[in-house]
Structures are given as structure tokens and as C-alpha cells.
XYZ file of C-alpha atoms in Angstrom:
284
model
C 383.355 117.858 111.638
C 386.594 116.531 110.169
C 385.927 113.097 111.537
C 382.579 113.156 109.886
C 383.912 114.176 106.588
C 386.554 111.494 106.678
C 384.013 108.968 107.487
C 381.815 110.017 104.475
C 384.903 109.904 102.314
C 385.613 106.189 103.374
C 381.859 105.242 102.993
C 382.014 106.666 99.515
C 385.216 104.838 98.533
C 383.647 101.578 99.942
C 380.558 101.948 97.949
C 382.587 102.711 94.753
C 384.753 99.661 95.361
C 381.738 97.442 95.848
C 380.306 98.669 92.579
C 383.642 98.357 90.872
C 383.781 94.568 91.648
C 385.454 92.797 88.828
C 383.569 90.099 86.956
C 385.630 87.562 85.053
C 384.492 85.386 82.061
C 386.719 82.496 81.151
C 386.927 81.571 77.582
C 388.979 79.066 75.605
C 391.139 80.047 72.743
C 389.425 79.805 69.417
C 386.064 79.838 71.168
C 383.567 82.796 71.190
C 382.044 85.300 73.402
C 378.511 87.011 73.082
C 377.588 90.265 74.320
C 373.893 90.287 75.049
C 372.535 93.873 75.040
C 369.126 95.061 76.151
C 366.515 95.492 73.284
C 364.840 98.866 72.628
C 367.950 100.944 72.889
C 368.824 103.596 70.502
C 372.569 102.813 70.554
C 375.198 100.848 72.578
C 379.038 101.177 72.581
C 381.320 98.373 73.387
C 384.679 99.567 74.497
C 387.866 97.960 76.025
C 390.388 99.306 78.421
C 394.109 99.105 77.211
C 396.071 100.342 80.319
C 394.663 103.697 81.226
C 393.113 104.369 77.672
C 389.508 103.307 76.718
C 389.259 102.110 73.210
C 385.846 102.251 71.549
C 385.451 98.891 69.516
C 382.072 99.327 67.859
C 378.779 101.200 68.009
C 375.741 99.181 67.296
C 373.967 101.898 65.324
C 376.845 102.092 62.998
C 378.403 98.867 62.797
C 379.271 98.168 59.143
C 379.686 101.549 57.640
C 383.108 102.449 56.110
C 383.810 105.112 58.912
C 382.880 102.346 61.476
C 385.257 102.445 64.486
C 385.400 98.482 64.554
C 389.197 97.507 64.066
C 389.597 95.512 60.950
C 390.980 92.374 62.558
C 387.824 92.341 64.877
C 385.292 93.273 62.061
C 386.062 89.997 60.254
C 385.344 87.960 63.431
C 382.156 89.919 64.568
C 378.687 88.460 64.106
C 375.475 90.635 64.897
C 371.907 89.290 65.452
C 369.617 92.195 65.508
C 366.504 90.379 66.583
C 368.348 89.304 69.865
C 370.614 92.433 70.174
C 373.656 90.151 70.618
C 377.098 90.592 69.172
C 379.538 87.661 69.121
C 383.433 87.793 68.703
C 384.482 84.522 67.075
C 387.967 82.876 67.083
C 389.070 84.426 70.414
C 392.913 84.859 70.887
C 394.951 86.107 73.894
C 394.969 89.479 72.422
C 391.163 89.573 73.160
C 391.795 89.394 76.906
C 390.978 92.687 78.867
C 388.198 94.666 80.286
C 385.134 95.469 78.453
C 382.497 97.973 79.019
C 379.027 97.846 77.525
C 377.067 101.253 77.536
C 373.573 101.716 76.046
C 371.380 104.770 75.661
C 367.658 105.499 75.280
C 366.551 108.928 74.147
C 369.830 110.292 75.542
C 369.841 108.624 78.863
C 372.120 105.924 79.885
C 369.869 102.873 80.395
C 372.549 100.011 80.626
C 376.084 99.765 81.762
C 378.081 96.452 82.301
C 381.664 95.819 83.021
C 383.321 92.454 82.558
C 386.875 91.121 82.127
C 387.348 88.420 79.445
C 390.329 86.077 80.010
C 391.233 83.784 77.198
C 392.957 80.573 77.991
C 394.883 78.141 75.756
C 393.221 75.255 77.489
C 390.327 74.937 79.930
C 390.331 71.777 82.003
C 387.324 69.792 83.841
C 386.970 69.098 87.488
C 387.432 65.407 87.832
C 386.042 65.588 91.423
C 384.851 67.766 94.145
C 386.914 68.463 97.284
C 384.776 67.943 100.472
C 385.105 69.650 103.779
C 383.067 70.145 107.002
C 382.195 73.564 108.433
C 385.078 75.015 110.617
C 387.841 72.795 109.022
C 390.956 73.888 106.894
C 391.058 72.466 103.212
C 393.407 72.738 100.372
C 391.894 73.277 97.086
C 394.226 71.876 94.513
C 395.508 73.501 91.355
C 396.013 70.336 89.252
C 397.998 72.003 86.440
C 400.312 74.146 88.342
C 403.166 71.630 88.894
C 406.132 73.701 89.731
C 404.729 76.948 87.985
C 403.985 79.352 90.820
C 402.679 82.210 88.221
C 398.996 81.231 88.929
C 395.795 83.263 89.768
C 392.926 81.961 91.982
C 389.347 82.870 91.044
C 386.178 82.122 93.121
C 382.741 81.660 91.272
C 380.314 84.370 91.657
C 376.771 82.919 91.901
C 375.066 86.226 91.776
C 375.009 85.966 87.977
C 373.468 83.507 85.500
C 376.493 83.077 83.304
C 379.549 81.356 84.851
C 381.355 84.420 86.313
C 384.302 84.676 88.480
C 385.943 87.147 90.843
C 389.656 87.225 92.020
C 390.433 85.666 95.180
C 393.633 87.584 95.575
C 394.552 91.067 94.372
C 398.288 90.015 94.519
C 400.031 87.105 95.894
C 399.733 88.238 99.563
C 396.328 89.949 99.936
C 392.950 88.438 99.262
C 390.174 90.755 98.041
C 387.295 88.329 98.949
C 385.999 87.374 102.362
C 389.575 87.462 103.853
C 389.037 89.872 106.736
C 390.597 87.174 109.008
C 393.335 86.073 106.364
C 391.435 82.853 105.739
C 392.770 82.232 102.102
C 396.350 81.455 101.476
C 398.336 80.081 98.698
C 400.451 76.871 99.597
C 403.987 77.691 98.183
C 404.990 74.427 97.095
C 401.810 73.291 95.324
C 399.995 76.486 94.584
C 397.003 75.034 96.273
C 394.396 77.427 97.770
C 394.333 76.764 101.518
C 390.882 77.839 103.025
C 390.921 77.896 106.884
C 387.816 77.767 109.019
C 385.512 76.879 106.216
C 382.092 78.581 106.217
C 378.914 78.059 104.261
C 379.943 80.838 101.724
C 383.275 78.908 100.802
C 381.005 76.137 99.229
C 381.350 77.019 95.614
C 383.566 76.719 92.423
C 387.119 77.854 92.290
C 389.353 78.267 89.301
C 393.197 78.255 89.172
C 394.633 79.987 86.152
C 398.237 78.975 85.096
C 399.815 82.181 83.670
C 402.803 82.976 81.544
C 403.625 86.462 80.849
C 400.119 87.893 81.750
C 398.552 85.115 79.373
C 396.460 82.538 80.494
C 398.035 79.020 79.718
C 395.519 76.919 81.204
C 392.370 76.995 83.590
C 391.687 74.347 86.084
C 388.199 74.640 87.910
C 387.426 72.878 91.029
C 384.479 72.668 93.296
C 384.483 72.824 97.332
C 381.488 70.739 98.555
C 379.994 70.351 102.165
C 380.949 66.923 103.571
C 377.622 65.306 104.343
C 376.872 63.410 107.504
C 374.038 61.068 107.752
C 371.969 60.239 111.020
C 369.593 57.391 111.177
C 366.513 57.232 113.705
C 363.301 55.413 114.047
C 360.044 57.206 113.906
C 359.029 58.819 117.184
C 362.588 59.297 118.222
C 364.236 62.598 119.230
C 367.236 63.555 116.988
C 369.730 66.327 117.924
C 371.651 67.809 115.017
C 374.853 69.547 115.744
C 375.631 73.087 114.453
C 379.349 73.569 114.165
C 379.274 77.320 113.349
C 381.052 79.185 116.051
C 381.506 82.782 114.576
C 377.807 83.844 114.455
C 376.348 87.036 115.935
C 373.066 88.167 117.244
C 372.543 90.180 114.035
C 373.556 87.141 111.833
C 372.501 84.055 113.573
C 372.822 80.546 111.916
C 369.878 79.371 110.167
C 368.598 75.930 109.661
C 367.580 74.759 106.181
C 366.114 71.531 105.052
C 366.504 70.191 101.555
C 364.339 67.467 99.885
C 364.994 65.750 96.524
C 362.929 63.181 94.794
C 365.049 60.802 93.249
C 363.556 58.775 90.213
C 364.268 55.155 90.310
C 362.298 51.856 89.900
C 360.257 52.667 93.150
C 361.171 56.351 93.559
C 362.270 57.688 96.968
C 362.894 60.985 98.788
C 366.423 61.971 99.924
C 366.438 64.714 102.596
C 369.268 66.610 104.337
C 369.493 69.520 106.794
C 372.156 72.322 106.746
C 373.058 74.849 109.512
C 374.551 77.721 107.696
C 374.987 81.670 107.816
C 372.291 83.559 106.184
C 373.520 86.944 104.884
C 370.948 89.719 104.554
C 371.747 92.624 102.353
C 370.380 96.129 103.042
């Protein structure tokens, strides 16, 4: 009975941890961020966590009254658009960085809740080129702006959301919190590059290296890890054998072959096709 109770507690903690996954939005200093709230709600609160304290920033049903909870320095930078239920903070600065929560009610019931972390960086770089790798290889994703500054944070793009959203690769300098059961992610000491071992299909996405100074983001350097393509040529009627390099599949999660076709517009127009063997993750 005790074992069952302990197992239930662990499952409960795991589920809560999944739902508490941190979503990070990167914004440039002096830029803006817009909270897009659902329509047809009676009232929405936007709050921000400061340490263990939750500070209510504003209530959409009482935004501009004299008794409004909106801080004065924020009220001057806040723009509301009632028709689209959107609220924009302009002229972002480092003090706007932090964890935010959206909560909306309809007829007394909570109908919307969203948690994000906004990180404001002094500058945001652009990826000059993508890093390519084959499945199963080990590759270093560079942090171009790190130099000898080892105070960095690595983020991985979360493709579940329409907006460009990131999640932490590491909870601290030693422990990865994403897809790191086998310790596949490590930071190279001398270069601050992110070393990805035994590359799988889920690793082909965007990464972001944040250079930090006293908990503030100095610069953001995004990079993309891409699959290195291999082309094979055959004549019509021949038999082609395509290798699948995935070695860690299981009967429950076998590899799956996918074919991609793109029509490229040119003077004559032609089709580009390629085939990829990758894992397919099925959620319950």
C-alpha cells in the first residue's frame, strides 16, 4: 500500500512538472510585447512573480481608473486594444524581465490561464548559417557571442507554440532538464558551445545562447541545427535501399519513414523530394 501511495505521489509530481514547463519569450530592449487574451471574458488579470511574491500588474476590467493597480511607470507604456483583447507593453527594459501569468474569468469560472517568462536582452543577433549534422553524430552548436564569458544560458525552441517560444536546456550548469536522460547535452567549457551527442530527430530545431551579466541578458544568439542531407541518384526501374541510422528505437516507438515533396518555382519548375527516417512520438 505504501508503494502504491509513493508511486501516486511521484506520478502527481511528474504531471505537475510537465504542466509547469517554463515557456520563454525573448524580446529586445526598447521593443514591445503583446498579451493576446481571449475575447468574451468578463475580466483578466496580468500578474508578475517577484521572488515568491505575485504582483498584480493590471485588471482588464479596471485598467485606467485612479484606483487601478497598474504601476505608474508601466501605465505610461501600456497600450490596450479592446477590439482584439490585446495589451502591449512598450519600450521594454531589463526590469520587465520575469515570469508573467494571465488569468481570465467568465461568469466566475477560470476560462484561461497562461504562464510565460519574458527575457529582455540588450541586443538580439541573427543566425548567419545553420549547423548541420547526421543522425547519431555529435555536434557542437556554437555560442557566437560568448567569447570568454562563461555566464550563459542555453535555450531550445519549443515548436508546440505559434509564437517563437523557448525552453531551458539546462536547469543549472550541470543538469539538463530537456531530453537529457542519457546526458546528451553538455556545455563545452572553453567555448560555451552546446554539445549534442547522439543526435536524434528531435534535436533538429532552433537553439539560443543568452550571454548574461548579473542575471540580465546582454545578448541573444540564435542558431539552428539542421539535418545534413544525403542525395542518391537512380534510374527509373532500379531498386534503391535507403539506410536508417536510428539505433535506439523500440517496438513501442519504431522509426517511421516520411517523404517530403516541394515544388520549386523556376523557369521550367521542378519537384524536389527527399526521404527521412525519424522517431515518431505519440502522446497519450
